[in-house]
Coordinates of N, CA and C in Angstrom, one line a residue:
X247 N -14.7 -19.1 -11.9 CA -14.4 -17.8 -11.1 C -15.2 -16.7 -11.8
X248 N -15.8 -15.9 -10.9 CA -16.6 -14.8 -11.4 C -15.8 -13.6 -12.0
X249 N -16.5 -12.8 -12.8 CA -15.8 -11.7 -13.4 C -15.1 -10.8 -12.4
X250 N -15.8 -10.5 -11.3 CA -15.3 -9.5 -10.3 C -14.0 -10.1 -9.7
X251 N -14.0 -11.4 -9.5 CA -12.8 -12.1 -8.9 C -11.6 -11.9 -9.9
X252 N -11.8 -12.1 -11.1 CA -10.8 -12.0 -12.1 C -10.3 -10.6 -12.2
X253 N -11.2 -9.6 -12.2 CA -10.8 -8.2 -12.3 C -10.0 -7.8 -11.1
X254 N -10.3 -8.3 -9.9 CA -9.6 -8.0 -8.7 C -8.2 -8.6 -8.7
X255 N -8.1 -9.9 -9.2 CA -6.8 -10.5 -9.3 C -5.9 -9.7 -10.3
X256 N -6.5 -9.3 -11.4 CA -5.7 -8.5 -12.4 C -5.2 -7.2 -11.7
X257 N -6.1 -6.6 -10.9 CA -5.7 -5.3 -10.2 C -4.5 -5.6 -9.2
X258 N -4.6 -6.7 -8.5 CA -3.5 -7.1 -7.6 C -2.2 -7.2 -8.3
X259 N -2.3 -8.0 -9.4 CA -1.1 -8.3 -10.2 C -0.5 -7.0 -10.8
X260 N -1.4 -6.2 -11.3 CA -1.0 -4.9 -11.9 C -0.3 -4.0 -10.8
X261 N -0.9 -4.0 -9.6 CA -0.3 -3.1 -8.6 C 1.0 -3.7 -8.1
X262 N 1.1 -5.0 -8.1 CA 2.4 -5.6 -7.7 C 3.5 -5.3 -8.8
X263 N 3.0 -5.3 -10.1 CA 3.9 -4.9 -11.2 C 4.4 -3.5 -11.1
X264 N 3.5 -2.6 -10.6 CA 3.9 -1.2 -10.5 C 4.9 -1.1 -9.3
X265 N 4.7 -1.8 -8.2 CA 5.7 -1.8 -7.1 C 7.0 -2.3 -7.7
X266 N 7.0 -3.4 -8.4 CA 8.2 -4.0 -9.0 C 8.9 -3.0 -9.9
X267 N 8.1 -2.3 -10.7 CA 8.7 -1.3 -11.6 C 9.5 -0.2 -10.9
X268 N 8.9 0.3 -9.8 CA 9.5 1.3 -9.0 C 10.7 0.8 -8.3
X269 N 10.7 -0.4 -7.8 CA 11.8 -1.1 -7.1 C 12.9 -1.4 -8.1
X270 N 12.6 -1.5 -9.4 CA 13.7 -1.8 -10.4 C 14.5 -0.6 -10.8
X271 N 14.0 0.6 -10.4 CA 14.8 1.8 -10.8 C 16.0 1.9 -10.0
X272 N 17.1 2.2 -10.6 CA 18.4 2.5 -9.9 C 18.2 3.6 -8.8
X273 N 19.0 3.5 -7.8 CA 18.9 4.5 -6.7 C 18.8 5.9 -7.1
X274 N 19.7 6.3 -8.0 CA 19.7 7.8 -8.4 C 18.4 8.2 -9.1
X275 N 17.8 7.3 -9.9 CA 16.5 7.7 -10.6 C 15.4 7.8 -9.5
X276 N 15.4 6.8 -8.6 CA 14.4 6.9 -7.5 C 14.6 8.1 -6.7
X277 N 15.8 8.5 -6.4 CA 16.0 9.7 -5.6 C 15.6 11.0 -6.3
X278 N 15.8 11.0 -7.6 CA 15.4 12.1 -8.5 C 13.9 12.3 -8.5
X279 N 13.2 11.1 -8.5 CA 11.7 11.2 -8.5 C 11.2 11.7 -7.2
X280 N 11.9 11.3 -6.1 CA 11.5 11.8 -4.8 C 11.7 13.2 -4.7
X281 N 12.8 13.7 -5.2 CA 13.2 15.1 -5.2 C 12.1 15.9 -6.0
X282 N 11.7 15.3 -7.1 CA 10.6 16.0 -8.0 C 9.3 16.1 -7.2
X283 N 9.0 15.1 -6.4 CA 7.8 15.2 -5.6 C 7.9 16.2 -4.6
X284 N 9.1 16.3 -4.0 CA 9.4 17.3 -2.9 C 9.2 18.7 -3.5
X285 N 9.8 18.9 -4.7 CA 9.7 20.3 -5.4 C 8.2 20.6 -5.6
X286 N 7.4 19.6 -6.1 CA 6.0 19.9 -6.3 C 5.3 20.2 -5.0
X287 N 5.6 19.5 -3.9 CA 5.0 19.9 -2.6 C 5.4 21.2 -2.2
X288 N 6.7 21.6 -2.4 CA 7.2 22.9 -2.0 C 6.4 24.0 -2.8
X289 N 6.0 23.7 -4.0 CA 5.2 24.7 -4.7 C 3.8 24.9 -4.1
X290 N 3.3 23.9 -3.4 CA 2.0 23.9 -2.8 C 2.1 24.6 -1.4
X291 N 3.1 24.2 -0.7 CA 3.2 24.7 0.7 C 4.4 25.5 1.0
X292 N 4.2 26.8 1.3 CA 5.3 27.7 1.6 C 6.0 27.2 2.9
X293 N 5.3 26.6 3.8 CA 5.9 26.1 5.1 C 6.9 25.1 4.8
X294 N 6.6 24.1 4.0 CA 7.5 23.0 3.6 C 8.7 23.6 2.9
X295 N 8.5 24.6 2.0 CA 9.6 25.2 1.3 C 10.6 25.9 2.3
X296 N 10.1 26.6 3.3 CA 11.0 27.2 4.2 C 11.7 26.2 5.1
X297 N 11.1 25.1 5.5 CA 11.7 24.0 6.2 C 12.7 23.3 5.4
X298 N 12.5 23.2 4.1 CA 13.4 22.4 3.2 C 14.8 23.0 3.2
X299 N 14.9 24.3 3.4 CA 16.2 25.0 3.5 C 17.0 24.4 4.6
X300 N 16.4 24.0 5.7 CA 17.1 23.4 6.8 C 17.5 22.0 6.6
X301 N 16.5 21.2 6.0 CA 16.8 19.8 5.9 C 16.1 19.1 4.8
X302 N 16.5 19.3 3.5 CA 15.8 18.8 2.4 C 16.0 17.3 2.2
X303 N 17.1 16.7 2.7 CA 17.3 15.3 2.6 C 16.3 14.5 3.4
X304 N 16.0 15.0 4.6 CA 15.0 14.3 5.4 C 13.6 14.3 4.8
X305 N 13.3 15.3 4.1 CA 12.0 15.3 3.4 C 12.0 14.3 2.2
X306 N 13.1 14.2 1.5 CA 13.2 13.2 0.4 C 13.0 11.8 1.0
X307 N 13.6 11.5 2.1 CA 13.5 10.2 2.7 C 12.1 10.0 3.2
X308 N 11.5 11.0 3.8 CA 10.1 10.9 4.2 C 9.1 10.6 3.0
X309 N 9.4 11.2 1.9 CA 8.6 11.0 0.7 C 8.7 9.5 0.3
X310 N 9.9 9.0 0.3 CA 10.2 7.6 -0.1 C 9.5 6.6 0.8
X311 N 9.6 6.9 2.1 CA 9.0 6.0 3.1 C 7.4 6.1 3.0
X312 N 6.9 7.3 2.8 CA 5.5 7.4 2.6 C 5.0 6.6 1.4
X313 N 5.8 6.6 0.4 CA 5.4 5.9 -0.8 C 5.4 4.4 -0.5
X314 N 6.3 3.9 0.3 CA 6.3 2.5 0.8 C 5.0 2.2 1.5
X315 N 4.6 3.0 2.4 CA 3.4 2.8 3.2 C 2.2 2.8 2.3
X316 N 2.1 3.8 1.5 CA 0.9 3.9 0.6 C 0.8 2.8 -0.4
X317 N 1.9 2.4 -0.9 CA 1.9 1.3 -1.9 C 1.4 0.0 -1.3
X318 N 1.9 -0.3 -0.1 CA 1.5 -1.5 0.6 C 0.1 -1.4 1.2
X319 N -0.3 -0.2 1.6 CA -1.7 0.0 2.1 C -2.7 -0.4 0.9
X320 N -2.4 0.1 -0.3 CA -3.3 -0.2 -1.4 C -3.2 -1.6 -1.8
X321 N -2.0 -2.2 -1.8 CA -1.8 -3.6 -2.1 C -2.6 -4.5 -1.2
X322 N -2.6 -4.2 0.1 CA -3.3 -5.0 1.1 C -4.8 -5.0 0.9
X323 N -5.3 -3.8 0.6 CA -6.7 -3.6 0.3 C -7.2 -4.4 -0.9
X324 N -6.3 -4.3 -2.0 CA -6.6 -5.0 -3.2 C -6.6 -6.5 -3.0
X325 N -5.6 -7.0 -2.2 CA -5.6 -8.5 -2.0 C -6.7 -8.9 -1.1
X326 N -7.1 -8.1 -0.1 CA -8.2 -8.4 0.8 C -9.5 -8.5 -0.1
X327 N -9.7 -7.6 -0.9 CA -10.9 -7.6 -1.8 C -11.0 -8.8 -2.7
X328 N -9.8 -9.0 -3.4 CA -9.8 -10.2 -4.3 C -10.0 -11.5 -3.5
X329 N -9.4 -11.6 -2.4 CA -9.5 -12.8 -1.5 C -11.0 -13.0 -1.1
X330 N -11.6 -11.9 -0.7 CA -13.0 -12.0 -0.3 C -13.9 -12.5 -1.4
X331 N -13.7 -12.1 -2.6 CA -14.5 -12.6 -3.7 C -14.2 -14.1 -3.9
X332 N -13.0 -14.5 -3.7 CA -12.7 -15.9 -3.9 C -13.1 -16.8 -2.7
X333 N -12.7 -16.4 -1.5 CA -12.9 -17.3 -0.4 C -14.3 -17.1 0.3
X334 N -14.9 -15.9 0.1 CA -16.1 -15.6 0.8 C -15.9 -15.5 2.3
X335 N -14.7 -15.4 2.8 CA -14.4 -15.3 4.2 C -13.6 -14.1 4.5
X336 N -14.1 -13.2 5.4 CA -13.4 -12.0 5.7 C -12.1 -12.4 6.5
X337 N -12.3 -13.3 7.4 CA -11.1 -13.7 8.3 C -10.0 -14.2 7.4
X338 N -10.3 -15.1 6.5 CA -9.3 -15.6 5.6 C -8.7 -14.5 4.7
X339 N -9.5 -13.6 4.3 CA -9.1 -12.5 3.5 C -8.1 -11.6 4.2
X340 N -8.4 -11.3 5.5 CA -7.4 -10.6 6.3 C -6.1 -11.3 6.4
X341 N -6.2 -12.6 6.7 CA -4.9 -13.4 6.7 C -4.2 -13.4 5.4
X342 N -4.9 -13.6 4.3 CA -4.3 -13.7 3.0 C -3.6 -12.4 2.6
X343 N -4.3 -11.3 2.9 CA -3.8 -9.9 2.6 C -2.5 -9.7 3.4
X344 N -2.5 -10.1 4.7 CA -1.3 -9.9 5.5 C -0.1 -10.8 5.0
X345 N -0.4 -12.1 4.8 CA 0.7 -13.0 4.4 C 1.2 -12.7 3.0
X346 N 0.3 -12.5 2.0 CA 0.8 -12.2 0.7 C 1.5 -10.9 0.6
X347 N 1.0 -9.9 1.3 CA 1.7 -8.6 1.3 C 3.1 -8.7 2.0
X348 N 3.2 -9.5 3.1 CA 4.5 -9.7 3.7 C 5.5 -10.4 2.8
X349 N 5.0 -11.5 2.2 CA 5.9 -12.2 1.2 C 6.4 -11.3 0.1
X350 N 5.4 -10.5 -0.4 CA 5.8 -9.6 -1.5 C 6.8 -8.5 -1.0
X351 N 6.6 -8.0 0.2 CA 7.5 -7.0 0.7 C 8.9 -7.5 0.9
X352 N 9.0 -8.7 1.4 CA 10.3 -9.4 1.6 C 11.0 -9.6 0.2
X353 N 10.2 -10.2 -0.7 CA 10.7 -10.4 -2.1 C 11.1 -9.1 -2.8
X354 N 10.4 -8.1 -2.5 CA 10.7 -6.8 -3.1 C 12.1 -6.3 -2.6
X355 N 12.3 -6.5 -1.3 CA 13.6 -6.0 -0.7 C 14.7 -6.9 -1.3
X356 N 14.5 -8.2 -1.4 CA 15.6 -9.1 -2.0 C 15.8 -8.6 -3.4
X357 N 14.8 -8.4 -4.2 CA 14.9 -7.9 -5.5 C 15.8 -6.6 -5.6
X358 N 15.7 -5.7 -4.6 CA 16.4 -4.5 -4.7 C 17.9 -4.7 -4.4
X359 N 18.3 -5.9 -3.9 CA 19.7 -6.2 -3.8 C 20.5 -6.2 -5.1
X360 N 19.7 -6.5 -6.2 CA 20.3 -6.6 -7.5 C 20.2 -5.4 -8.3
X361 N 19.7 -4.3 -7.7 CA 19.5 -3.0 -8.5 C 20.6 -2.0 -8.0
X362 N 21.3 -1.4 -9.0 CA 22.4 -0.5 -8.6 C 21.8 0.7 -7.8
X363 N 22.6 0.9 -6.7 CA 22.2 2.1 -5.8 C 21.1 1.8 -4.9
X364 N 20.6 0.6 -4.9 CA 19.5 0.2 -4.0 C 20.0 -0.8 -2.9
X365 N 19.3 -0.8 -1.8 CA 19.6 -1.7 -0.8 C 18.4 -2.5 -0.3
X366 N 18.6 -3.5 0.4 CA 17.5 -4.3 1.1 C 17.6 -4.1 2.6
X367 N 16.5 -3.6 3.2 CA 16.5 -3.5 4.6 C 15.3 -4.1 5.3
X368 N 15.5 -4.6 6.4 CA 14.4 -5.1 7.2 C 13.5 -4.0 7.6
X369 N 14.1 -2.8 7.9 CA 13.3 -1.6 8.2 C 12.2 -1.3 7.2
X370 N 12.6 -1.5 5.9 CA 11.6 -1.2 4.8 C 10.5 -2.2 4.8
X371 N 10.8 -3.4 5.2 CA 9.7 -4.4 5.3 C 8.8 -4.0 6.4
X372 N 9.3 -3.6 7.5 CA 8.4 -3.1 8.6 C 7.6 -1.9 8.2
X373 N 8.2 -1.0 7.4 CA 7.5 0.2 6.9 C 6.4 -0.3 6.0
X374 N 6.7 -1.2 5.1 CA 5.7 -1.7 4.2 C 4.6 -2.4 5.0
X375 N 4.9 -3.1 6.0 CA 3.9 -3.8 6.8 C 3.0 -2.8 7.6
X376 N 3.6 -1.7 7.9 CA 2.8 -0.7 8.6 C 1.7 -0.2 7.6
X377 N 2.0 -0.1 6.4 CA 1.0 0.2 5.4 C -0.1 -0.9 5.3
X378 N 0.4 -2.1 5.4 CA -0.6 -3.3 5.3 C -1.5 -3.2 6.5
X379 N -1.0 -2.9 7.7 CA -1.8 -2.9 8.9 C -2.8 -1.7 8.8
X380 N -2.3 -0.6 8.3 CA -3.2 0.6 8.1 C -4.3 0.2 7.1
X381 N -4.0 -0.5 6.0 CA -4.9 -0.9 5.0 C -6.0 -1.8 5.6
X382 N -5.6 -2.8 6.4 CA -6.5 -3.7 7.1 C -7.4 -2.9 8.1
X383 N -6.8 -1.9 8.7 CA -7.7 -1.1 9.7 C -8.7 -0.3 8.9
X384 N -8.3 0.2 7.7 CA -9.3 0.9 6.9 C -10.4 0.0 6.4
X385 N -10.0 -1.2 6.0 CA -11.0 -2.3 5.6 C -11.9 -2.6 6.8
X386 N -11.4 -2.8 7.9 CA -12.2 -3.1 9.1 C -13.2 -2.0 9.4
X387 N -12.7 -0.7 9.4 CA -13.6 0.4 9.6 C -14.7 0.5 8.6
X388 N -14.4 0.4 7.3 CA -15.4 0.5 6.2 C -16.4 -0.7 6.4
X389 N -15.9 -1.9 6.7 CA -16.8 -3.0 6.8 C -17.7 -2.8 8.0
X390 N -17.2 -2.2 9.1 CA -18.0 -2.0 10.3 C -19.1 -1.0 10.0
X391 N -18.7 0.1 9.3 CA -19.7 1.1 8.9 C -20.8 0.5 8.0
X392 N -20.3 -0.3 7.1 CA -21.3 -0.9 6.2 C -22.2 -1.8 6.9
X393 N -21.7 -2.6 7.8 CA -22.5 -3.5 8.6 C -23.5 -2.8 9.5
X394 N -23.0 -1.7 10.1 CA -23.9 -0.9 11.0 C -25.0 -0.3 10.2
X395 N -24.7 0.2 9.0 CA -25.8 0.8 8.1 C -26.8 -0.3 7.7
X396 N -26.3 -1.5 7.3 CA -27.1 -2.6 6.9 C -28.0 -3.0 8.0
X397 N -27.5 -3.1 9.2 CA -28.3 -3.4 10.4 C -29.4 -2.4 10.7
X398 N -29.1 -1.1 10.5 CA -30.1 -0.1 10.7 C -31.2 -0.2 9.7
X399 N -30.9 -0.5 8.4 CA -31.9 -0.7 7.4 C -32.8 -1.8 7.7
X400 N -32.2 -2.9 8.1 CA -33.0 -4.1 8.5 C -33.9 -3.8 9.6
X401 N -33.4 -3.1 10.6 CA -34.3 -2.7 11.8 C -35.4 -1.8 11.4
X402 N -35.2 -0.9 10.5 CA -36.2 0.0 10.0 C -37.3 -0.7 9.3
X403 N -36.9 -1.7 8.5 CA -37.9 -2.5 7.8 C -38.9 -3.3 8.7
X404 N -38.3 -3.7 9.8 CA -39.1 -4.6 10.7 C -40.1 -3.8 11.6
X405 N -39.9 -2.4 11.6 CA -40.8 -1.6 12.5 C -42.0 -1.3 11.8

């Protein structure tokens, strides 16, 4: 296995470890972190600060769900990249990224059943998978742009 493949596998496992670490935090600690992020955002945006007075809880939930989406978006891109180095097939890599991310999302929710103040929900798996789909869309767009630029360079050489 090449050095790049090993590095990518290590990055995937490290990112999974980070997700696991955050999922292992009791509900009150997780909520406090979300509230801290909200306070930081309020310092940046006066609009958000004014709206918070109306419904702060909704913003905390939004921050938590956004974290789900972003975590799994990054995970899917990392898995896709690692898989591409290993399989040399983009189609298999898309499939691998989707399946591995799905299995990890489900296992993460099951893991949360054993953490005080946390729950497991199918809704969170769907939220996680929306991040995976976004990640795969980003990969597709980037690969399309790269392919388009490569084709232009080849066409320019032939002229």
